[in-house]
mmCIF file of C-alpha atoms in Angstrom:
data_model
loop_
_atom_site.group_PDB
_atom_site.id
_atom_site.type_symbol
_atom_site.label_atom_id
_atom_site.label_comp_id
_atom_site.label_asym_id
_atom_site.label_seq_id
_atom_site.Cartn_x
_atom_site.Cartn_y
_atom_site.Cartn_z
ATOM 1 C CA MET A 1 27.558 -131.442 -68.283
ATOM 2 C CA LEU A 2 26.987 -128.347 -66.125
ATOM 3 C CA ASN A 3 26.625 -130.567 -63.044
ATOM 4 C CA ARG A 4 30.029 -132.126 -63.774
ATOM 5 C CA VAL A 5 31.688 -128.731 -64.139
ATOM 6 C CA VAL A 6 30.153 -127.581 -60.844
ATOM 7 C CA ALA A 7 31.240 -130.802 -59.095
ATOM 8 C CA VAL A 8 34.809 -130.571 -60.418
ATOM 9 C CA THR A 9 35.011 -126.888 -59.461
ATOM 10 C CA ALA A 10 33.694 -127.645 -55.964
ATOM 11 C CA LEU A 11 36.261 -130.425 -55.538
ATOM 12 C CA ALA A 12 39.082 -128.162 -56.734
ATOM 13 C CA VAL A 13 38.073 -125.346 -54.384
ATOM 14 C CA GLY A 14 37.669 -127.810 -51.513
ATOM 15 C CA GLY A 15 41.082 -129.290 -52.255
ATOM 16 C CA MET A 16 42.708 -125.847 -52.271
ATOM 17 C CA MET A 17 41.046 -124.954 -48.952
ATOM 18 C CA LEU A 18 42.115 -128.268 -47.414
ATOM 19 C CA SER A 19 45.673 -127.787 -48.672
ATOM 20 C CA LYS A 20 45.814 -124.290 -47.139
ATOM 21 C CA GLN A 21 44.511 -125.600 -43.809
ATOM 22 C CA LEU A 22 47.046 -128.456 -43.754
ATOM 23 C CA LYS A 23 49.902 -126.020 -44.465
ATOM 24 C CA LYS A 24 48.634 -123.704 -41.730
ATOM 25 C CA ASN A 25 48.506 -126.624 -39.284
ATOM 26 C CA ARG A 26 52.070 -127.684 -40.158
ATOM 27 C CA LYS A 27 53.317 -124.161 -39.511
ATOM 28 C CA SER A 28 51.811 -124.204 -36.014
ATOM 29 C CA GLN A 29 54.054 -127.249 -35.303
ATOM 30 C CA GLY A 30 51.200 -129.731 -35.166
ATOM 31 C CA THR A 31 49.160 -128.157 -32.386
ATOM 32 C CA SER A 32 45.552 -127.288 -33.114
ATOM 33 C CA SER A 33 43.049 -125.459 -30.967
ATOM 34 C CA ILE A 34 39.318 -124.963 -30.914
ATOM 35 C CA GLU A 35 36.862 -122.866 -28.944
ATOM 36 C CA GLU A 36 33.165 -123.663 -28.694
ATOM 37 C CA SER A 37 30.377 -122.517 -26.403
ATOM 38 C CA CYS A 38 26.702 -123.075 -25.729
ATOM 39 C CA GLU A 39 24.000 -121.612 -23.547
ATOM 40 C CA ILE A 40 22.027 -123.875 -21.226
ATOM 41 C CA ASN A 41 18.798 -123.106 -19.394
ATOM 42 C CA VAL A 42 19.960 -124.300 -15.977
ATOM 43 C CA PRO A 43 21.776 -122.483 -13.163
ATOM 44 C CA VAL A 44 25.569 -122.371 -13.529
ATOM 45 C CA ARG A 45 25.895 -124.579 -10.415
ATOM 46 C CA THR A 46 23.805 -127.326 -12.056
ATOM 47 C CA ALA A 47 25.862 -127.270 -15.279
ATOM 48 C CA TYR A 48 29.157 -127.286 -13.366
ATOM 49 C CA ASN A 49 28.029 -130.095 -11.046
ATOM 50 C CA GLN A 50 27.002 -132.290 -13.981
ATOM 51 C CA TRP A 51 30.278 -131.613 -15.819
ATOM 52 C CA THR A 52 32.205 -132.931 -12.789
ATOM 53 C CA GLN A 53 30.549 -136.330 -13.369
ATOM 54 C CA PHE A 54 33.372 -137.304 -15.716
ATOM 55 C CA GLU A 55 32.425 -140.984 -15.900
ATOM 56 C CA GLU A 56 29.115 -139.943 -17.520
ATOM 57 C CA PHE A 57 30.864 -138.186 -20.458
ATOM 58 C CA PRO A 58 30.112 -141.085 -22.865
ATOM 59 C CA GLN A 59 26.413 -140.174 -22.526
ATOM 60 C CA PHE A 60 26.968 -136.948 -24.470
ATOM 61 C CA MET A 61 30.426 -137.320 -26.053
ATOM 62 C CA GLU A 62 29.843 -139.629 -28.989
ATOM 63 C CA ASN A 63 33.421 -140.856 -29.531
ATOM 64 C CA VAL A 64 34.244 -141.246 -25.841
ATOM 65 C CA LEU A 65 34.021 -144.912 -24.888
ATOM 66 C CA GLU A 66 34.958 -144.583 -21.217
ATOM 67 C CA VAL A 67 36.267 -142.132 -18.641
ATOM 68 C CA ARG A 68 37.463 -143.511 -15.320
ATOM 69 C CA GLN A 69 38.167 -141.134 -12.486
ATOM 70 C CA LEU A 70 41.291 -142.493 -10.799
ATOM 71 C CA ASP A 71 41.382 -139.885 -8.004
ATOM 72 C CA ASP A 72 40.456 -136.203 -7.507
ATOM 73 C CA ARG A 73 43.038 -135.071 -10.090
ATOM 74 C CA HIS A 74 43.426 -137.917 -12.585
ATOM 75 C CA LEU A 75 41.243 -139.436 -15.298
ATOM 76 C CA HIS A 76 41.797 -142.314 -17.711
ATOM 77 C CA TRP A 77 40.168 -141.847 -21.147
ATOM 78 C CA ARG A 78 39.287 -144.327 -23.902
ATOM 79 C CA ALA A 79 37.937 -142.866 -27.134
ATOM 80 C CA THR A 80 37.850 -143.408 -30.868
ATOM 81 C CA VAL A 81 39.883 -140.866 -32.799
ATOM 82 C CA ALA A 82 39.725 -141.017 -36.603
ATOM 83 C CA GLY A 83 38.283 -144.522 -36.309
ATOM 84 C CA GLU A 84 41.077 -145.794 -34.062
ATOM 85 C CA GLU A 85 40.805 -146.463 -30.317
ATOM 86 C CA LYS A 86 43.135 -144.338 -28.209
ATOM 87 C CA GLN A 87 43.764 -144.157 -24.478
ATOM 88 C CA TRP A 88 45.367 -141.477 -22.358
ATOM 89 C CA ASP A 89 45.587 -140.200 -18.818
ATOM 90 C CA ALA A 90 44.740 -136.622 -17.985
ATOM 91 C CA GLU A 91 45.487 -134.494 -14.963
ATOM 92 C CA ILE A 92 43.144 -131.787 -13.721
ATOM 93 C CA THR A 93 45.431 -128.800 -13.196
ATOM 94 C CA GLU A 94 42.796 -126.360 -11.947
ATOM 95 C CA GLN A 95 39.272 -126.749 -10.669
ATOM 96 C CA VAL A 96 37.251 -123.890 -9.210
ATOM 97 C CA PRO A 97 33.594 -124.708 -8.444
ATOM 98 C CA ASP A 98 31.095 -122.981 -10.741
ATOM 99 C CA LYS A 99 33.969 -121.282 -12.643
ATOM 100 C CA ARG A 100 36.401 -123.566 -14.480
ATOM 101 C CA ILE A 101 38.102 -126.912 -14.904
ATOM 102 C CA ALA A 102 41.477 -127.102 -16.691
ATOM 103 C CA TRP A 103 43.349 -130.255 -17.677
ATOM 104 C CA ARG A 104 46.294 -131.628 -19.623
ATOM 105 C CA SER A 105 47.151 -135.109 -20.800
ATOM 106 C CA VAL A 106 50.064 -136.787 -19.050
ATOM 107 C CA THR A 107 50.221 -139.939 -21.226
ATOM 108 C CA GLY A 108 48.960 -140.930 -24.669
ATOM 109 C CA ALA A 109 47.137 -138.513 -26.976
ATOM 110 C CA ARG A 110 48.454 -134.990 -26.324
ATOM 111 C CA ASN A 111 45.720 -132.544 -25.387
ATOM 112 C CA GLY A 112 44.728 -129.984 -22.808
ATOM 113 C CA GLY A 113 42.193 -127.300 -22.256
ATOM 114 C CA VAL A 114 39.714 -125.561 -20.048
ATOM 115 C CA VAL A 115 35.968 -125.522 -19.682
ATOM 116 C CA SER A 116 34.518 -122.429 -18.021
ATOM 117 C CA PHE A 117 31.034 -121.689 -16.728
ATOM 118 C CA HIS A 118 29.445 -118.226 -16.943
ATOM 119 C CA LYS A 119 26.248 -117.152 -15.213
ATOM 120 C CA LEU A 120 23.818 -115.432 -17.591
ATOM 121 C CA SER A 121 20.883 -115.338 -15.158
ATOM 122 C CA ASP A 122 19.656 -117.328 -12.170
ATOM 123 C CA ASN A 123 18.445 -120.049 -14.547
ATOM 124 C CA ALA A 124 20.832 -119.860 -17.510
ATOM 125 C CA CYS A 125 24.557 -120.132 -18.138
ATOM 126 C CA ARG A 126 27.124 -120.302 -20.912
ATOM 127 C CA ILE A 127 29.720 -123.039 -21.136
ATOM 128 C CA MET A 128 32.952 -122.167 -22.965
ATOM 129 C CA LEU A 129 35.213 -125.024 -24.057
ATOM 130 C CA GLN A 130 38.791 -124.473 -25.239
ATOM 131 C CA ILE A 131 40.919 -127.426 -26.332
ATOM 132 C CA GLU A 132 44.461 -127.735 -27.667
ATOM 133 C CA TYR A 133 45.517 -131.040 -29.176
ATOM 134 C CA GLU A 134 48.085 -132.629 -31.467
ATOM 135 C CA PRO A 135 46.607 -134.684 -34.293
ATOM 136 C CA GLU A 136 48.722 -137.746 -35.085
ATOM 137 C CA GLY A 137 48.922 -139.494 -38.425
ATOM 138 C CA THR A 138 47.381 -138.704 -41.776
ATOM 139 C CA MET A 139 43.750 -139.472 -40.898
ATOM 140 C CA GLU A 140 43.762 -137.336 -37.736
ATOM 141 C CA LYS A 141 45.467 -134.457 -39.551
ATOM 142 C CA LEU A 142 42.987 -134.691 -42.415
ATOM 143 C CA GLY A 143 40.041 -134.798 -39.981
ATOM 144 C CA ASP A 144 41.490 -131.825 -38.117
ATOM 145 C CA ALA A 145 41.908 -129.833 -41.332
ATOM 146 C CA MET A 146 38.281 -130.585 -42.210
ATOM 147 C CA GLY A 147 37.066 -129.351 -38.790
ATOM 148 C CA ALA A 148 36.053 -132.748 -37.386
ATOM 149 C CA VAL A 149 37.238 -131.994 -33.835
ATOM 150 C CA ARG A 150 35.423 -128.652 -33.813
ATOM 151 C CA MET A 151 32.224 -130.344 -35.017
ATOM 152 C CA GLN A 152 32.576 -133.054 -32.350
ATOM 153 C CA ALA A 153 33.061 -130.443 -29.630
ATOM 154 C CA ARG A 154 30.042 -128.474 -30.840
ATOM 155 C CA THR A 155 27.915 -131.643 -30.982
ATOM 156 C CA SER A 156 29.070 -132.753 -27.520
ATOM 157 C CA LEU A 157 28.157 -129.392 -25.997
ATOM 158 C CA GLN A 158 24.761 -129.513 -27.699
ATOM 159 C CA ARG A 159 24.155 -133.032 -26.387
ATOM 160 C CA PHE A 160 25.236 -131.917 -22.875
ATOM 161 C CA LYS A 161 22.715 -129.072 -23.125
ATOM 162 C CA GLU A 162 19.961 -131.467 -24.230
ATOM 163 C CA LEU A 163 20.833 -133.865 -21.414
ATOM 164 C CA LEU A 164 20.554 -131.119 -18.799
ATOM 165 C CA ASP A 165 17.497 -129.498 -20.388
ATOM 166 C CA GLN A 166 15.705 -132.861 -20.217
ATOM 167 C CA ARG A 167 16.788 -133.679 -16.658
ATOM 168 C CA GLY A 168 16.699 -130.173 -15.213
ATOM 169 C CA SER A 169 19.142 -131.263 -12.495
ATOM 170 C CA GLU A 170 22.549 -132.856 -12.131
ATOM 171 C CA THR A 171 23.178 -136.519 -11.290
ATOM 172 C CA GLY A 172 25.949 -135.661 -8.814
ATOM 173 C CA ALA A 173 28.604 -133.118 -7.956
ATOM 174 C CA TRP A 174 32.195 -132.745 -6.869
ATOM 175 C CA ARG A 175 32.785 -129.342 -5.327
ATOM 176 C CA GLY A 176 36.486 -129.691 -4.442
ATOM 177 C CA GLN A 177 39.121 -127.215 -5.596
ATOM 178 C CA ILE A 178 42.418 -127.906 -7.320
ATOM 179 C CA GLY A 179 45.223 -125.494 -8.176
ATOM 180 C CA GLN A 180 44.690 -121.729 -8.519
ATOM 181 C CA HIS A 181 42.050 -120.153 -6.267
#
């Protein structure tokens, strides 16, 4: 009997928290944002160089099925979002070697953000990821309210760290600059 009372109470509290989060998200006109970071035991140059290998993102981003680099500024993405396959094109709006890469979607799923790289020492850096996105439909909004995108971002950064920690070096690099300098 006590277990049932605890379970019902937990569900009620969870429901209230979810309801509050959904109302908060509606007030912000459908746009959500997250910030995540991780520290990696490689030089900032190594982390940045590996991040520029966009077509390798499916190796550490679980829901990303494919990223095709169309040219220096444009990428085509295929990913599963709330169990549904989505596609979109993104434009890199700013790219400064060893510092930052900013992007925005130009078709499909609306999103944008920036990933920045911060030197902690000669052999360690911090990666900061900021993303803004617009969840569509009930399942995406529910997942967003429950923190699914934040958890995916955190997991992806952790998997990127593990990938680099295991390799110790990048598989390639693109050192070009785009936008602000």
